[in-house]
Amino acid sequence: MASVVDVVRRLVAPLTRTRVFRRVIGPVLLPPVERFVARVSHGRVQLSALLVPSLVLHTIGAKSGAPRDVPLMYTPDGHGRAIVAGTNFAGTHHPAWTANLLAHPDAAITVRGRRMPVRATPVPPSERDAVWARIESQWPGYRNYERESGRTVRLFRLQPVRPQA
């Protein structure tokens, strides 16, 4: 029997493949709604987590050096790691968090209320197709964001690391 989350995901998935989602709902409406829900729930509820496995990535700004937090969809890779894709809703520019990870690969993530340090590693070209296949097994059609953006989306593996004593 399908869970409520599975039913909602099946209903929402086709919407995420539309131009209106890529241009308006995703990049314009979702971020402020996500911030509002996080604020009123004191960080306990992540709206996007109702639709897809989600985490909050905690990075250091590539240019500013300031702490940055961003909610992201992720794909578990079966080895305790998370895979994240810088699709930016099929936008022509890479999202800032990808530049942050390139400049400062030591970061942290919060998943289901648990914060852990991670090390970000770009996925090498030789592994991209396999990684996209894994991502699309979770969210079919997601690679279309890369095709429509006209750029090579940055893919990262986030490997948990032990905190330094």
Tab-separated table of C-alpha atoms in Angstrom:
chain	number	residue	atom	x	y	z
A	1	MET	CA	0.000	0.000	0.000
A	2	ALA	CA	1.353	3.417	-0.983
A	3	SER	CA	2.119	5.925	1.745
A	4	VAL	CA	0.731	9.465	1.697
A	5	VAL	CA	4.202	10.739	0.748
A	6	ASP	CA	4.341	8.314	-2.214
A	7	VAL	CA	0.925	9.480	-3.429
A	8	VAL	CA	1.903	13.159	-3.091
A	9	ARG	CA	5.182	12.513	-4.928
A	10	ARG	CA	3.346	10.786	-7.796
A	11	LEU	CA	0.967	13.742	-8.069
A	12	VAL	CA	3.679	16.405	-7.859
A	13	ALA	CA	6.328	14.744	-10.079
A	14	PRO	CA	4.678	15.707	-13.391
A	15	LEU	CA	4.378	19.329	-12.194
A	16	THR	CA	8.158	19.495	-11.604
A	17	ARG	CA	8.757	18.757	-15.279
A	18	THR	CA	6.786	21.802	-16.461
A	19	ARG	CA	8.201	25.134	-17.589
A	20	VAL	CA	6.086	26.943	-14.966
A	21	PHE	CA	7.747	24.902	-12.204
A	22	ARG	CA	11.264	25.404	-13.600
A	23	ARG	CA	10.834	29.139	-14.094
A	24	VAL	CA	8.419	30.289	-11.365
A	25	ILE	CA	7.353	27.785	-8.720
A	26	GLY	CA	10.771	26.207	-8.111
A	27	PRO	CA	13.192	29.123	-8.169
A	28	VAL	CA	10.872	31.977	-7.151
A	29	LEU	CA	8.173	30.597	-4.847
A	30	LEU	CA	9.738	27.562	-3.155
A	31	PRO	CA	12.757	29.231	-1.472
A	32	PRO	CA	10.773	31.827	0.528
A	33	VAL	CA	8.081	29.274	1.415
A	34	GLU	CA	10.807	26.834	2.534
A	35	ARG	CA	12.426	29.559	4.697
A	36	PHE	CA	9.056	30.472	6.223
A	37	VAL	CA	8.219	26.855	7.103
A	38	ALA	CA	11.698	26.376	8.588
A	39	ARG	CA	11.336	29.563	10.650
A	40	VAL	CA	7.898	28.771	12.086
A	41	SER	CA	8.843	25.135	12.776
A	42	HIS	CA	12.218	26.137	14.293
A	43	GLY	CA	13.945	24.060	11.608
A	44	ARG	CA	12.019	20.872	12.385
A	45	VAL	CA	10.036	20.791	9.121
A	46	GLN	CA	11.479	20.980	5.650
A	47	LEU	CA	8.737	21.438	3.049
A	48	SER	CA	10.719	19.820	0.237
A	49	ALA	CA	11.265	16.711	2.397
A	50	LEU	CA	7.562	15.954	1.996
A	51	LEU	CA	8.198	15.446	-1.722
A	52	VAL	CA	11.733	14.092	-2.027
A	53	PRO	CA	14.570	13.035	0.268
A	54	SER	CA	15.959	16.389	1.368
A	55	LEU	CA	18.789	17.802	3.409
A	56	VAL	CA	20.071	21.209	4.418
A	57	LEU	CA	23.586	21.857	3.156
A	58	HIS	CA	25.720	24.090	5.385
A	59	THR	CA	28.605	25.623	3.424
A	60	ILE	CA	30.977	28.564	3.566
A	61	GLY	CA	30.473	31.190	0.867
A	62	ALA	CA	33.086	30.966	-1.887
A	63	LYS	CA	33.427	34.750	-2.123
A	64	SER	CA	32.054	36.028	1.179
A	65	GLY	CA	33.408	33.412	3.564
A	66	ALA	CA	30.058	33.649	5.374
A	67	PRO	CA	28.056	30.595	6.445
A	68	ARG	CA	25.374	29.600	3.936
A	69	ASP	CA	22.487	27.132	4.307
A	70	VAL	CA	20.435	25.735	1.445
A	71	PRO	CA	17.763	23.014	1.354
A	72	LEU	CA	18.463	20.472	-1.382
A	73	MET	CA	17.056	17.271	-2.780
A	74	TYR	CA	19.492	14.414	-2.435
A	75	THR	CA	19.821	10.833	-3.579
A	76	PRO	CA	21.265	8.219	-1.238
A	77	ASP	CA	23.994	6.293	-3.050
A	78	GLY	CA	23.822	3.107	-1.014
A	79	HIS	CA	27.190	3.670	0.663
A	80	GLY	CA	26.150	6.129	3.390
A	81	ARG	CA	26.786	9.044	1.069
A	82	ALA	CA	24.445	11.588	-0.463
A	83	ILE	CA	24.472	12.733	-4.080
A	84	VAL	CA	23.395	16.308	-4.845
A	85	ALA	CA	22.920	17.909	-8.261
A	86	GLY	CA	23.298	21.620	-8.997
A	87	THR	CA	20.380	21.789	-11.418
A	88	ASN	CA	19.206	25.260	-10.376
A	89	PHE	CA	15.768	24.455	-11.832
A	90	ALA	CA	17.332	24.209	-15.331
A	91	GLY	CA	18.707	27.737	-15.032
A	92	THR	CA	21.640	28.794	-17.188
A	93	HIS	CA	23.901	29.468	-14.181
A	94	HIS	CA	25.302	27.084	-11.593
A	95	PRO	CA	23.755	27.587	-8.147
A	96	ALA	CA	26.014	29.406	-5.669
A	97	TRP	CA	26.186	26.431	-3.315
A	98	THR	CA	28.128	24.471	-5.974
A	99	ALA	CA	30.824	27.180	-6.096
A	100	ASN	CA	30.873	27.117	-2.297
A	101	LEU	CA	31.581	23.353	-2.317
A	102	LEU	CA	34.291	23.723	-4.955
A	103	ALA	CA	35.997	26.406	-2.847
A	104	HIS	CA	35.317	24.773	0.544
A	105	PRO	CA	34.610	21.030	0.190
A	106	ASP	CA	34.401	20.525	3.962
A	107	ALA	CA	30.786	21.243	4.826
A	108	ALA	CA	27.932	19.847	6.901
A	109	ILE	CA	24.446	18.538	6.222
A	110	THR	CA	21.329	18.215	8.315
A	111	VAL	CA	19.145	15.222	7.496
A	112	ARG	CA	16.002	14.517	9.535
A	113	GLY	CA	17.209	16.869	12.273
A	114	ARG	CA	20.681	15.321	12.549
A	115	ARG	CA	23.665	17.481	11.597
A	116	MET	CA	26.865	15.805	10.396
A	117	PRO	CA	30.128	16.965	8.812
A	118	VAL	CA	30.726	15.916	5.203
A	119	ARG	CA	33.360	16.238	2.509
A	120	ALA	CA	32.100	17.112	-0.972
A	121	THR	CA	33.705	15.499	-3.986
A	122	PRO	CA	32.709	16.365	-7.556
A	123	VAL	CA	31.519	13.316	-9.489
A	124	PRO	CA	34.114	12.549	-12.184
A	125	PRO	CA	33.011	12.543	-15.838
A	126	SER	CA	33.464	8.778	-16.076
A	127	GLU	CA	30.791	8.245	-13.376
A	128	ARG	CA	28.222	10.866	-14.409
A	129	ASP	CA	25.911	8.564	-16.388
A	130	ALA	CA	25.768	6.020	-13.560
A	131	VAL	CA	25.108	8.755	-10.991
A	132	TRP	CA	22.361	10.282	-13.141
A	133	ALA	CA	20.796	6.818	-13.487
A	134	ARG	CA	20.728	6.510	-9.683
A	135	ILE	CA	19.209	9.993	-9.303
A	136	GLU	CA	16.577	9.279	-11.955
A	137	SER	CA	15.630	5.983	-10.292
A	138	GLN	CA	14.417	8.212	-7.448
A	139	TRP	CA	13.090	11.121	-9.508
A	140	PRO	CA	12.467	10.187	-13.173
A	141	GLY	CA	13.182	12.912	-15.716
A	142	TYR	CA	15.459	14.902	-13.384
A	143	ARG	CA	18.332	14.916	-15.876
A	144	ASN	CA	16.140	16.945	-18.218
A	145	TYR	CA	17.056	19.929	-16.039
A	146	GLU	CA	20.649	19.491	-17.229
A	147	ARG	CA	19.624	19.115	-20.873
A	148	GLU	CA	17.396	22.193	-20.743
A	149	SER	CA	19.940	24.348	-18.903
A	150	GLY	CA	22.519	24.116	-21.696
A	151	ARG	CA	25.297	23.440	-19.189
A	152	THR	CA	26.882	20.467	-17.467
A	153	VAL	CA	25.273	20.281	-14.042
A	154	ARG	CA	27.724	19.953	-11.170
A	155	LEU	CA	27.197	16.670	-9.294
A	156	PHE	CA	28.689	16.054	-5.850
A	157	ARG	CA	29.010	13.130	-3.480
A	158	LEU	CA	28.756	14.149	0.154
A	159	GLN	CA	30.723	11.699	2.306
A	160	PRO	CA	30.183	11.843	6.083
A	161	VAL	CA	33.440	12.401	7.979
A	162	ARG	CA	34.329	12.027	11.607
A	163	PRO	CA	34.528	15.346	13.442
A	164	GLN	CA	38.098	16.305	14.285
A	165	ALA	CA	38.863	16.234	17.998
